[in-house]
């Protein structure tokens, strides 16, 4: 959510008024993240997030915005894109495609407990099922083809041991993609980036042990892909020790049990969970390497440390994430 494109108060005000969202009161650039320009805005009606898209094209964006609209209609707590008089969810500002969504209440939980993980697992399963009848299709644009294209670009920046790890894991993931079990994985729209900072919780003051999940947001990496990959991405962030990348069995078990109560995992998903956990780590290692070594200028920019997901990948290779391993660890 770095600011690449400056937006004036008057420019934002004009867009919000055209969408009948009220009179602009405040406009504040958001720091953190690296893909789009984001502003928090408030009007005399409500609070919103204004996004200008820096990489995604007008041809790609309707999938993300319509998916959010579809999920919101199905009762999943996600930002609901504002439509213009013609019903369009995609707008334009300063020559960039733009969208305005309602701002979710609550705050992110960066030190989740098993309770938080269970809430995320439950809602992720509900989100997957709610997307089954979503009519639009778009591939996960940061999936295996992108890894294959991007790895050669970042390899020159790595130490020999790191380069060998990246190349060997990429070869392994290309092999997994040829398996019949991989082809049989249940698929549909996935979030693909559901980290701790992309979920909001509200915690009652009189019941701090009973948080409520207030919403999922930042769907701009979403795509049609295997649901178990979405699960793996979550397990690699919500259910690990951040310092070491090691799995936290209690949080992982809470997440998976809550998910399975809504949508039980299929046999092929259980079989490939270890490989997908490695795939999720590889995906974010490559993208963070790319962002670090081929940065773009922005007035607010916080590049993420790529070595974090290198550690996660090594942990997933040494200690495969299997349901049997979680069961024995929490018994």
XYZ file of C-alpha atoms in Angstrom:
331
model
C 0.000 0.000 0.000
C 2.772 2.401 -0.863
C 1.892 5.724 -2.496
C 3.144 5.771 -6.086
C 0.532 8.129 -7.541
C -0.269 11.319 -5.664
C -3.964 12.199 -5.443
C -5.127 15.683 -4.482
C -8.022 16.389 -2.150
C -9.990 17.880 -5.039
C -9.401 14.876 -7.304
C -10.503 12.407 -4.651
C -13.488 14.534 -3.758
C -14.712 14.603 -7.346
C -14.551 10.813 -7.670
C -16.333 10.186 -4.375
C -19.097 12.620 -5.245
C -19.580 10.961 -8.634
C -20.075 7.641 -6.801
C -22.558 9.318 -4.415
C -20.402 8.449 -1.406
C -20.700 11.856 0.218
C -18.541 14.898 0.817
C -14.844 14.208 1.398
C -13.592 15.097 4.880
C -10.119 13.493 5.132
C -7.595 11.947 2.739
C -4.601 10.015 4.088
C -1.988 7.990 2.190
C -1.390 4.456 3.482
C 2.082 3.070 4.150
C 2.895 -0.632 4.092
C 2.549 -3.028 1.175
C 4.081 -2.566 -2.239
C 1.574 -3.207 -5.019
C -0.918 -0.336 -5.225
C -1.507 3.250 -4.179
C -3.969 3.343 -1.294
C -5.626 6.174 0.584
C -7.876 6.087 3.624
C -10.732 8.492 3.001
C -13.668 9.596 5.109
C -16.761 11.391 3.955
C -19.805 12.671 5.782
C -21.334 9.231 5.117
C -18.680 6.630 5.982
C -15.027 5.547 5.811
C -13.581 4.116 2.588
C -10.363 2.966 0.951
C -9.413 4.511 -2.407
C -7.061 2.321 -4.455
C -5.162 3.216 -7.624
C -3.743 0.153 -9.343
C -0.106 0.406 -10.379
C 0.513 -3.010 -11.953
C -2.856 -4.596 -12.614
C -4.544 -3.771 -15.901
C -8.131 -2.717 -16.586
C -8.595 -6.133 -18.224
C -7.485 -8.013 -15.071
C -9.186 -5.886 -12.436
C -12.880 -6.739 -12.987
C -12.183 -10.283 -11.733
C -10.965 -9.047 -8.342
C -13.605 -6.389 -7.883
C -16.513 -8.545 -9.048
C -15.283 -11.392 -6.838
C -15.381 -9.076 -3.824
C -18.851 -7.920 -4.825
C -19.990 -11.545 -5.184
C -18.554 -12.589 -1.812
C -20.054 -9.569 -0.058
C -23.454 -10.484 -1.538
C -22.989 -14.026 -0.185
C -22.410 -12.689 3.312
C -18.620 -13.028 3.465
C -17.173 -9.988 5.311
C -15.080 -8.386 2.570
C -14.829 -4.833 1.184
C -17.709 -4.092 -1.179
C -16.648 -2.067 -4.257
C -18.705 1.053 -4.955
C -20.489 1.172 -8.311
C -21.129 4.148 -10.553
C -24.455 5.027 -12.175
C -23.870 2.328 -14.803
C -23.093 -0.367 -12.253
C -19.363 -0.408 -13.012
C -16.970 -1.220 -10.148
C -13.813 -0.050 -11.932
C -13.159 3.696 -12.204
C -10.311 5.970 -13.309
C -8.258 8.595 -11.481
C -5.098 10.390 -12.630
C -4.836 8.064 -15.591
C -4.862 4.958 -13.377
C -7.617 2.378 -12.872
C -9.184 2.903 -9.455
C -11.704 1.478 -7.017
C -13.377 2.605 -3.824
C -14.432 0.120 -1.149
C -15.891 0.454 2.330
C -13.265 0.418 5.071
C -13.571 -2.592 7.366
C -13.831 -2.100 11.107
C -11.411 -3.580 13.617
C -7.696 -4.146 13.407
C -5.249 -6.826 12.341
C -3.968 -9.333 14.892
C -0.240 -9.760 14.393
C 0.147 -12.185 17.314
C -2.679 -14.648 16.644
C -3.821 -17.295 19.076
C -5.447 -20.620 18.162
C -8.787 -18.812 18.534
C -7.876 -16.301 15.823
C -6.562 -19.086 13.582
C -9.777 -21.063 13.970
C -11.830 -18.009 12.991
C -9.720 -17.536 9.858
C -9.929 -21.230 8.934
C -13.703 -21.228 9.324
C -14.190 -18.091 7.233
C -11.727 -19.198 4.541
C -13.746 -22.382 4.005
C -16.944 -20.341 3.826
C -15.295 -18.005 1.331
C -14.213 -20.923 -0.860
C -17.728 -22.350 -0.913
C -19.278 -18.934 -1.537
C -17.093 -18.559 -4.629
C -18.168 -21.836 -6.225
C -20.824 -20.159 -8.381
C -18.760 -17.077 -9.225
C -18.995 -16.894 -13.008
C -15.697 -15.210 -13.861
C -12.399 -17.064 -14.305
C -8.870 -15.725 -14.028
C -5.726 -17.705 -13.246
C -3.628 -17.004 -10.182
C -1.161 -14.601 -11.789
C 1.533 -15.367 -9.183
C 1.385 -19.144 -9.636
C 3.899 -21.567 -11.184
C 4.217 -19.883 -14.621
C 5.178 -16.603 -12.903
C 7.682 -18.388 -10.637
C 9.307 -19.929 -13.718
C 9.503 -16.522 -15.424
C 10.749 -14.607 -12.386
C 13.301 -17.021 -10.912
C 15.932 -16.333 -13.628
C 15.596 -12.599 -12.918
C 16.342 -12.906 -9.194
C 18.903 -15.716 -9.312
C 21.875 -13.392 -10.060
C 21.202 -11.622 -6.746
C 21.462 -14.800 -4.627
C 24.301 -16.558 -2.899
C 25.184 -19.941 -4.508
C 23.449 -21.939 -1.755
C 20.297 -19.858 -2.054
C 20.299 -20.151 -5.837
C 20.626 -23.927 -5.610
C 17.702 -24.078 -3.182
C 15.485 -21.931 -5.388
C 16.274 -23.935 -8.520
C 15.775 -27.314 -6.859
C 12.474 -26.291 -5.265
C 11.224 -24.830 -8.525
C 12.031 -28.117 -10.268
C 10.146 -29.981 -7.538
C 7.066 -27.771 -7.931
C 7.104 -28.220 -11.702
C 7.123 -31.985 -11.071
C 4.212 -31.746 -8.603
C 2.184 -29.863 -11.209
C 2.363 -32.899 -13.525
C 0.842 -35.309 -10.981
C -2.671 -36.614 -11.487
C -3.467 -35.839 -7.835
C -2.539 -32.208 -8.451
C -4.839 -32.054 -11.459
C -7.671 -33.457 -9.326
C -7.400 -30.832 -6.581
C -10.649 -28.936 -5.902
C -10.384 -25.445 -7.326
C -12.135 -22.129 -7.313
C -11.487 -18.476 -6.478
C -8.789 -18.107 -3.795
C -7.472 -15.086 -1.923
C -3.839 -16.221 -2.337
C -2.428 -13.574 0.056
C -4.405 -13.968 3.291
C -1.689 -12.923 5.732
C -2.199 -11.593 9.258
C -2.324 -8.012 8.016
C -5.113 -8.794 5.527
C -7.676 -9.833 8.156
C -9.514 -7.605 10.621
C -10.837 -8.566 14.046
C -13.017 -6.799 16.567
C -12.418 -7.696 20.208
C -15.163 -6.846 22.740
C -13.783 -4.920 25.694
C -15.767 -7.094 28.093
C -14.730 -10.374 26.405
C -11.137 -10.103 25.115
C -10.918 -13.886 24.714
C -13.807 -13.859 22.231
C -12.625 -11.925 19.156
C -14.873 -11.618 16.131
C -13.547 -11.824 12.571
C -14.535 -8.522 10.973
C -13.324 -9.163 7.441
C -10.854 -10.297 4.790
C -9.403 -7.672 2.476
C -6.766 -6.997 -0.219
C -7.997 -9.431 -2.859
C -5.690 -8.137 -5.588
C -3.687 -11.363 -5.798
C -6.823 -13.515 -6.016
C -7.289 -16.009 -8.804
C -8.728 -19.360 -9.726
C -6.476 -22.002 -8.209
C -6.382 -24.985 -5.855
C -8.106 -24.278 -2.546
C -5.391 -26.178 -0.684
C -2.823 -23.649 -1.939
C -4.877 -20.931 -0.217
C -4.868 -23.053 2.942
C -1.093 -23.488 2.704
C -0.494 -19.735 2.326
C -2.468 -19.172 5.521
C -0.687 -21.923 7.437
C 2.660 -20.409 6.418
C 1.774 -17.098 8.041
C -0.867 -17.579 10.727
C 0.489 -20.812 12.159
C 4.268 -20.398 12.388
C 6.878 -18.940 14.682
C 7.910 -15.809 12.788
C 11.477 -15.857 14.072
C 12.273 -19.370 12.825
C 9.546 -20.227 10.305
C 8.729 -23.379 12.283
C 5.152 -24.618 12.366
C 3.063 -24.012 15.474
C 1.052 -27.266 15.815
C -1.641 -25.819 18.096
C -2.457 -22.936 15.783
C -2.209 -25.088 12.645
C -4.527 -27.713 14.118
C -7.042 -25.055 15.194
C -7.015 -23.569 11.694
C -7.408 -26.889 9.859
C -10.052 -28.306 12.180
C -12.168 -25.174 11.839
C -11.772 -25.217 8.062
C -12.692 -28.902 7.832
C -15.842 -28.371 9.901
C -17.140 -26.268 7.018
C -15.457 -28.041 4.074
C -13.678 -31.353 4.742
C -10.396 -31.780 2.874
C -10.403 -34.252 -0.008
C -7.854 -37.130 -0.043
C -5.738 -35.481 -2.749
C -5.640 -32.259 -0.716
C -4.428 -34.123 2.347
C -1.768 -35.872 0.247
C -0.464 -32.682 -1.332
C -0.643 -30.390 1.686
C 3.126 -30.781 2.352
C 3.960 -29.883 -1.253
C 1.559 -26.932 -1.261
C 3.072 -25.628 1.986
C 6.433 -25.613 0.203
C 4.824 -23.994 -2.846
C 3.365 -21.212 -0.720
C 6.768 -20.476 0.803
C 8.451 -20.498 -2.606
C 5.890 -18.134 -4.106
C 6.482 -15.453 -1.467
C 10.230 -15.958 -1.362
C 10.410 -15.281 -5.118
C 8.060 -12.295 -5.020
C 9.908 -10.697 -2.097
C 13.232 -11.208 -3.860
C 11.771 -9.544 -6.927
C 10.418 -6.594 -4.936
C 13.710 -6.162 -3.072
C 16.080 -6.354 -6.015
C 13.888 -4.718 -8.675
C 12.100 -2.020 -6.659
C 9.934 0.806 -7.891
C 10.052 4.312 -6.481
C 7.301 5.302 -4.080
C 6.788 8.029 -1.506
C 5.997 5.359 1.089
C 7.659 1.990 0.602
C 8.365 -0.877 2.964
C 9.996 -3.849 1.250
C 9.483 -7.166 3.022
C 12.428 -9.345 4.016
C 12.713 -12.243 1.526
C 14.863 -14.349 3.862
C 11.804 -14.916 6.049
C 10.207 -17.149 3.437
C 13.502 -18.776 2.662
C 13.479 -19.906 6.316
C 9.853 -21.047 6.024
C 10.679 -23.072 2.919
C 13.618 -24.768 4.606
C 11.396 -25.624 7.573
C 8.729 -27.087 5.292
C 11.347 -29.215 3.570
C 12.887 -30.484 6.826
C 9.567 -30.946 8.619
C 6.794 -31.648 6.066
C 3.443 -30.215 7.090
C 1.216 -33.299 7.279
C -2.028 -33.856 9.143
C -0.487 -36.875 10.876
C 2.420 -34.759 12.126
C 0.024 -32.141 13.519
C -2.085 -34.808 15.211
C 0.912 -36.367 16.929
C 2.306 -32.978 17.948
C -0.923 -31.912 19.639
C -1.875 -35.278 21.147
